[in-house]
mmCIF file of C-alpha atoms in Angstrom:
data_model
loop_
_atom_site.group_PDB
_atom_site.id
_atom_site.type_symbol
_atom_site.label_atom_id
_atom_site.label_comp_id
_atom_site.label_asym_id
_atom_site.label_seq_id
_atom_site.Cartn_x
_atom_site.Cartn_y
_atom_site.Cartn_z
ATOM 1 C CA UNK A 17 18.376 -47.196 -25.198
ATOM 2 C CA UNK A 18 20.818 -44.745 -23.929
ATOM 3 C CA UNK A 19 19.091 -42.622 -26.325
ATOM 4 C CA UNK A 20 16.045 -43.331 -25.533
ATOM 5 C CA UNK A 21 17.130 -42.883 -21.234
ATOM 6 C CA UNK A 22 18.650 -39.731 -21.961
ATOM 7 C CA UNK A 23 15.676 -38.126 -23.664
ATOM 8 C CA UNK A 24 13.154 -39.770 -21.291
ATOM 9 C CA UNK A 25 15.166 -37.554 -18.445
ATOM 10 C CA UNK A 26 15.707 -34.601 -20.664
ATOM 11 C CA UNK A 27 11.527 -34.624 -20.259
ATOM 12 C CA UNK A 28 10.868 -35.218 -17.375
ATOM 13 C CA UNK A 29 13.817 -32.301 -16.234
ATOM 14 C CA UNK A 30 11.658 -29.776 -18.531
ATOM 15 C CA UNK A 31 8.163 -31.149 -16.772
ATOM 16 C CA UNK A 32 10.277 -29.853 -13.633
ATOM 17 C CA UNK A 33 11.833 -26.572 -14.378
ATOM 18 C CA UNK A 34 8.835 -25.530 -16.064
ATOM 19 C CA UNK A 35 5.637 -26.171 -15.944
ATOM 20 C CA UNK A 36 1.552 -24.353 -15.358
ATOM 21 C CA UNK A 37 1.011 -23.855 -11.743
ATOM 22 C CA UNK A 38 -2.946 -23.464 -10.988
ATOM 23 C CA UNK A 39 -4.886 -22.384 -7.969
ATOM 24 C CA UNK A 40 -8.002 -20.780 -6.650
ATOM 25 C CA UNK A 41 -7.236 -17.739 -4.453
ATOM 26 C CA UNK A 42 -10.214 -17.618 -1.507
ATOM 27 C CA UNK A 43 -11.036 -16.090 1.994
ATOM 28 C CA UNK A 44 -11.486 -17.632 5.387
ATOM 29 C CA UNK A 45 -15.180 -18.012 4.691
ATOM 30 C CA UNK A 46 -14.622 -19.680 0.834
ATOM 31 C CA UNK A 47 -15.727 -17.717 -1.002
ATOM 32 C CA UNK A 48 -13.448 -16.644 -4.315
ATOM 33 C CA UNK A 49 -11.472 -13.553 -4.164
ATOM 34 C CA UNK A 50 -10.917 -12.012 -7.790
ATOM 35 C CA UNK A 51 -8.427 -9.379 -9.061
ATOM 36 C CA UNK A 52 -5.416 -11.014 -6.842
ATOM 37 C CA UNK A 53 -2.462 -10.045 -7.954
ATOM 38 C CA UNK A 54 0.238 -12.849 -7.624
ATOM 39 C CA UNK A 55 3.940 -12.666 -8.512
ATOM 40 C CA UNK A 56 5.968 -15.730 -8.960
ATOM 41 C CA UNK A 57 9.506 -14.313 -7.067
ATOM 42 C CA UNK A 58 11.840 -15.960 -9.348
ATOM 43 C CA UNK A 59 10.622 -15.432 -12.443
ATOM 44 C CA UNK A 60 8.858 -11.712 -12.089
ATOM 45 C CA UNK A 61 6.036 -13.282 -14.193
ATOM 46 C CA UNK A 62 2.650 -11.777 -13.110
ATOM 47 C CA UNK A 63 -0.865 -12.615 -13.160
ATOM 48 C CA UNK A 64 -4.163 -11.872 -11.613
ATOM 49 C CA UNK A 65 -6.851 -13.941 -10.398
ATOM 50 C CA UNK A 66 -10.212 -13.821 -12.675
ATOM 51 C CA UNK A 67 -13.523 -13.253 -11.201
ATOM 52 C CA UNK A 68 -13.903 -16.850 -9.543
ATOM 53 C CA UNK A 69 -10.581 -16.764 -7.796
ATOM 54 C CA UNK A 70 -9.078 -18.948 -10.104
ATOM 55 C CA UNK A 71 -5.452 -18.307 -11.633
ATOM 56 C CA UNK A 72 -2.599 -19.846 -13.576
ATOM 57 C CA UNK A 73 1.096 -19.194 -13.379
ATOM 58 C CA UNK A 74 4.332 -20.289 -15.043
ATOM 59 C CA UNK A 75 6.743 -21.749 -11.935
ATOM 60 C CA UNK A 76 8.142 -24.669 -10.884
ATOM 61 C CA UNK A 77 8.723 -26.678 -7.415
ATOM 62 C CA UNK A 78 10.266 -24.489 -4.859
ATOM 63 C CA UNK A 79 9.744 -21.188 -6.570
ATOM 64 C CA UNK A 80 7.637 -18.776 -4.422
ATOM 65 C CA UNK A 81 4.627 -17.075 -5.092
ATOM 66 C CA UNK A 82 3.675 -13.679 -3.210
ATOM 67 C CA UNK A 83 -0.017 -12.598 -3.336
ATOM 68 C CA UNK A 84 -1.645 -9.074 -3.221
ATOM 69 C CA UNK A 85 -5.083 -7.376 -2.321
ATOM 70 C CA UNK A 86 -6.919 -4.721 -1.149
ATOM 71 C CA UNK A 87 -7.963 -5.066 2.483
ATOM 72 C CA UNK A 88 -6.461 -8.328 2.493
ATOM 73 C CA UNK A 89 -3.114 -9.401 4.287
ATOM 74 C CA UNK A 90 -0.381 -10.983 1.670
ATOM 75 C CA UNK A 91 0.498 -14.327 1.824
ATOM 76 C CA UNK A 92 3.606 -16.312 -0.034
ATOM 77 C CA UNK A 93 3.390 -19.887 -1.099
ATOM 78 C CA UNK A 94 6.573 -22.086 -1.750
ATOM 79 C CA UNK A 95 5.247 -24.102 -4.768
ATOM 80 C CA UNK A 96 5.309 -27.864 -3.515
ATOM 81 C CA UNK A 97 2.715 -29.065 -6.768
ATOM 82 C CA UNK A 98 0.700 -27.621 -9.650
ATOM 83 C CA UNK A 99 -2.171 -27.295 -8.116
ATOM 84 C CA UNK A 100 -2.982 -24.702 -5.158
ATOM 85 C CA UNK A 101 -5.138 -23.569 -2.791
ATOM 86 C CA UNK A 102 -4.430 -19.903 -1.135
ATOM 87 C CA UNK A 103 -6.690 -18.504 1.526
ATOM 88 C CA UNK A 104 -6.305 -14.674 1.855
ATOM 89 C CA UNK A 105 -7.141 -13.153 5.841
ATOM 90 C CA UNK A 106 -9.251 -9.988 5.098
ATOM 91 C CA UNK A 107 -7.966 -7.128 7.455
ATOM 92 C CA UNK A 108 -10.150 -5.679 10.106
ATOM 93 C CA UNK A 109 -11.641 -2.457 8.645
ATOM 94 C CA UNK A 110 -11.230 0.296 11.194
ATOM 95 C CA UNK A 111 -14.564 2.598 11.763
ATOM 96 C CA UNK A 112 -14.721 6.249 13.058
ATOM 97 C CA UNK A 113 -16.422 5.200 16.159
ATOM 98 C CA UNK A 114 -13.860 2.906 16.880
ATOM 99 C CA UNK A 115 -11.333 5.593 16.537
ATOM 100 C CA UNK A 116 -13.246 7.994 18.281
ATOM 101 C CA UNK A 117 -13.359 5.316 21.530
ATOM 102 C CA UNK A 118 -9.650 4.378 20.541
ATOM 103 C CA UNK A 119 -8.660 7.965 21.260
ATOM 104 C CA UNK A 120 -10.874 8.656 23.986
ATOM 105 C CA UNK A 121 -9.559 5.754 25.693
ATOM 106 C CA UNK A 122 -5.665 7.034 25.201
ATOM 107 C CA UNK A 123 -6.676 10.344 26.367
ATOM 108 C CA UNK A 124 -8.259 9.058 29.648
ATOM 109 C CA UNK A 125 -5.215 6.746 30.483
ATOM 110 C CA UNK A 126 -3.016 9.793 29.353
ATOM 111 C CA UNK A 127 -4.588 12.098 31.729
ATOM 112 C CA UNK A 128 -4.690 9.410 34.365
ATOM 113 C CA UNK A 129 -0.517 8.644 34.023
ATOM 114 C CA UNK A 130 -0.307 12.547 33.819
ATOM 115 C CA UNK A 131 -2.068 12.876 37.243
ATOM 116 C CA UNK A 132 -0.540 10.157 38.936
ATOM 117 C CA UNK A 133 3.242 11.347 38.289
ATOM 118 C CA UNK A 134 1.997 14.652 39.253
ATOM 119 C CA UNK A 135 3.048 16.268 35.663
ATOM 120 C CA UNK A 136 1.108 19.601 34.595
ATOM 121 C CA UNK A 137 -0.782 19.109 31.253
ATOM 122 C CA UNK A 138 1.174 20.015 28.156
ATOM 123 C CA UNK A 139 -0.333 22.475 25.383
ATOM 124 C CA UNK A 140 -2.611 21.211 23.036
ATOM 125 C CA UNK A 141 -1.595 22.276 19.274
ATOM 126 C CA UNK A 142 -4.172 21.080 16.931
ATOM 127 C CA UNK A 143 -3.966 21.768 13.552
ATOM 128 C CA UNK A 144 -5.193 25.286 12.604
ATOM 129 C CA UNK A 145 -7.907 24.990 9.727
ATOM 130 C CA UNK A 146 -6.831 27.276 6.791
ATOM 131 C CA UNK A 147 -9.377 29.993 5.621
ATOM 132 C CA UNK A 148 -10.826 29.313 2.249
ATOM 133 C CA UNK A 149 -12.548 31.507 -0.283
ATOM 134 C CA UNK A 150 -16.136 30.281 0.869
ATOM 135 C CA UNK A 151 -15.302 31.805 4.847
ATOM 136 C CA UNK A 152 -13.909 35.188 3.006
ATOM 137 C CA UNK A 153 -16.776 35.572 0.374
ATOM 138 C CA UNK A 154 -20.274 34.235 2.079
ATOM 139 C CA UNK A 155 -19.830 36.941 4.671
ATOM 140 C CA UNK A 156 -19.561 39.676 1.926
ATOM 141 C CA UNK A 157 -23.151 38.353 0.773
ATOM 142 C CA UNK A 158 -25.106 39.788 4.287
ATOM 143 C CA UNK A 159 -23.025 38.161 6.986
ATOM 144 C CA UNK A 160 -20.746 40.030 9.414
ATOM 145 C CA UNK A 161 -17.329 40.471 7.859
ATOM 146 C CA UNK A 162 -14.440 38.267 10.106
ATOM 147 C CA UNK A 163 -11.675 40.855 9.295
ATOM 148 C CA UNK A 164 -9.044 38.165 10.384
ATOM 149 C CA UNK A 165 -10.279 35.573 8.108
ATOM 150 C CA UNK A 166 -9.545 38.072 5.611
ATOM 151 C CA UNK A 167 -6.664 38.673 6.374
ATOM 152 C CA UNK A 168 -5.440 35.443 6.358
ATOM 153 C CA UNK A 169 -6.685 34.649 2.933
ATOM 154 C CA UNK A 170 -5.372 37.684 1.356
ATOM 155 C CA UNK A 171 -1.781 37.673 2.883
ATOM 156 C CA UNK A 172 -0.999 34.034 2.142
ATOM 157 C CA UNK A 173 -1.327 32.815 5.412
ATOM 158 C CA UNK A 174 -3.885 29.878 4.520
ATOM 159 C CA UNK A 175 -1.979 28.900 1.488
ATOM 160 C CA UNK A 176 1.009 28.539 3.334
ATOM 161 C CA UNK A 177 -1.047 25.932 6.226
ATOM 162 C CA UNK A 178 -2.410 23.860 3.032
ATOM 163 C CA UNK A 179 0.937 23.306 2.009
ATOM 164 C CA UNK A 180 2.721 22.784 5.276
ATOM 165 C CA UNK A 181 -0.028 20.183 6.284
ATOM 166 C CA UNK A 182 0.024 18.648 2.651
ATOM 167 C CA UNK A 183 4.186 18.462 3.091
ATOM 168 C CA UNK A 184 3.352 17.160 6.812
ATOM 169 C CA UNK A 185 0.840 14.488 5.376
ATOM 170 C CA UNK A 186 3.078 13.367 2.883
ATOM 171 C CA UNK A 187 5.898 12.471 5.103
ATOM 172 C CA UNK A 188 4.021 10.875 7.439
ATOM 173 C CA UNK A 189 2.441 8.507 4.199
ATOM 174 C CA UNK A 190 5.756 8.010 2.907
ATOM 175 C CA UNK A 191 7.277 6.725 6.515
ATOM 176 C CA UNK A 192 4.105 4.404 6.571
ATOM 177 C CA UNK A 193 5.028 2.606 3.308
ATOM 178 C CA UNK A 194 8.594 2.447 4.401
ATOM 179 C CA UNK A 195 7.475 0.987 7.784
ATOM 180 C CA UNK A 196 4.596 -1.264 6.237
ATOM 181 C CA UNK A 197 5.421 -2.462 2.603
ATOM 182 C CA UNK A 198 7.328 -5.734 1.674
ATOM 183 C CA UNK A 199 10.718 -3.823 0.351
ATOM 184 C CA UNK A 200 11.931 -7.239 -0.648
ATOM 185 C CA UNK A 201 9.346 -7.637 -2.770
ATOM 186 C CA UNK A 202 10.184 -4.175 -4.659
ATOM 187 C CA UNK A 203 13.983 -5.589 -4.508
ATOM 188 C CA UNK A 204 13.012 -8.620 -6.237
ATOM 189 C CA UNK A 205 11.637 -6.767 -8.759
ATOM 190 C CA UNK A 206 14.420 -4.497 -9.631
ATOM 191 C CA UNK A 207 13.649 -1.482 -7.347
ATOM 192 C CA UNK A 208 16.410 -1.467 -4.875
ATOM 193 C CA UNK A 209 16.699 -0.167 -1.686
ATOM 194 C CA UNK A 210 18.482 2.684 -2.712
ATOM 195 C CA UNK A 211 16.157 3.450 -5.535
ATOM 196 C CA UNK A 212 12.875 2.989 -3.104
ATOM 197 C CA UNK A 213 12.357 6.583 -2.164
ATOM 198 C CA UNK A 214 12.934 8.161 -5.875
ATOM 199 C CA UNK A 215 10.534 5.198 -7.140
ATOM 200 C CA UNK A 216 8.067 6.442 -4.351
ATOM 201 C CA UNK A 217 8.223 9.782 -5.574
ATOM 202 C CA UNK A 218 7.476 9.065 -9.110
ATOM 203 C CA UNK A 219 4.804 6.539 -8.156
ATOM 204 C CA UNK A 220 3.184 9.606 -6.431
ATOM 205 C CA UNK A 221 1.456 10.929 -9.547
ATOM 206 C CA UNK A 222 -0.736 7.817 -9.537
ATOM 207 C CA UNK A 223 -4.172 8.538 -7.941
ATOM 208 C CA UNK A 224 -4.464 5.040 -6.370
ATOM 209 C CA UNK A 225 -0.972 5.384 -4.989
ATOM 210 C CA UNK A 226 -2.578 8.631 -3.054
ATOM 211 C CA UNK A 227 -5.423 6.902 -2.059
ATOM 212 C CA UNK A 228 -4.169 3.611 -0.560
ATOM 213 C CA UNK A 229 -1.332 5.788 1.337
ATOM 214 C CA UNK A 230 -3.976 7.882 2.612
ATOM 215 C CA UNK A 231 -6.122 4.991 3.426
ATOM 216 C CA UNK A 232 -3.452 3.071 5.056
ATOM 217 C CA UNK A 233 -3.959 -0.361 3.424
ATOM 218 C CA UNK A 234 -1.184 -2.383 2.761
ATOM 219 C CA UNK A 235 -2.620 -4.381 -0.052
ATOM 220 C CA UNK A 236 -3.919 -1.684 -1.799
ATOM 221 C CA UNK A 237 -0.772 0.369 -1.806
ATOM 222 C CA UNK A 238 1.419 -2.912 -3.037
ATOM 223 C CA UNK A 239 -0.896 -3.552 -6.208
ATOM 224 C CA UNK A 240 -0.925 0.301 -6.543
ATOM 225 C CA UNK A 241 3.144 0.559 -6.820
ATOM 226 C CA UNK A 242 3.140 -2.538 -8.124
ATOM 227 C CA UNK A 243 1.517 -1.201 -11.539
ATOM 228 C CA UNK A 244 4.477 1.341 -11.360
ATOM 229 C CA UNK A 245 7.408 -0.640 -11.201
ATOM 230 C CA UNK A 246 7.903 -1.325 -15.325
ATOM 231 C CA UNK A 247 6.947 2.408 -16.225
ATOM 232 C CA UNK A 248 9.883 3.787 -13.761
ATOM 233 C CA UNK A 249 12.082 1.014 -14.653
ATOM 234 C CA UNK A 250 11.701 2.027 -18.365
ATOM 235 C CA UNK A 251 12.376 5.391 -17.078
ATOM 236 C CA UNK A 252 15.579 4.945 -15.269
ATOM 237 C CA UNK A 253 17.068 2.920 -18.389
ATOM 238 C CA UNK A 254 16.808 5.199 -20.593
ATOM 239 C CA UNK A 255 18.774 8.190 -18.336
#
C-alpha cells in the first residue's frame, strides 16, 4: 500500500513539475496573432504561435512566459493552469502627418516660451545634406556646374558627413534599445548586463536588427535580437 501511495504522489509531482502549456494569442479585437515569440523564462524554451495564434510550450505552474511580436506591446504571464488565452495590445503606428503636426506644435510652444521669457532665438543647425555623385555628374551633362558641390565631393567632405551621420544615428539607436528593451529578458537568456553592449554590436550585422532599431519597434527589436542570442553565446563560449 505504501509503495502504491509513493508512486501515486510521484506521478502527481511529475505532472505538476512538467506539463504542456497550451494557449492562444489574440489581439484586442479577438483576432489570432501568428509568429509571436513565446519564451519560458524558467527553462528558456522558445516557441512561436502558429497561423491561428495557437502555441504549446513545456512549463509548470508558477513559470513566467513572455510574449514578443512586431508592432505589439510585450506581455508577461505567470502560468496558473495549462490553458492560456493571451491578449496583446497593438502599438499605435505613427504616421508622417502626425509627426509633422507634433513637431509644429512643439515648435510653436517653444517659440511662445522664448518670447515670454525674452530670450533670443538660438541658431538652428539642420543637418547638411551630403553631396552625392548624382549632384556632381548631372550638371556635367548640360546644366551649370556647382563648384562648391564638386569640391565637397572630391575632397571627401560628403563621405565624412555620411560617416558622421551614420555614427550619430547608430549611437541614438543603441541608446534607444538600452532604454526600451527588457534587459532582464536578455539576462535570463544568458546575456548579462556587462555583455549587452557587445551583444548589440554583434547583432548589428542582422538587417532586421537595423531595420527595427531605425523604426524604433520594441516588439520587432526584441524578436530580432532574440534570434541572435544562440549564435552570440556560442561565439563567446569558444573564445
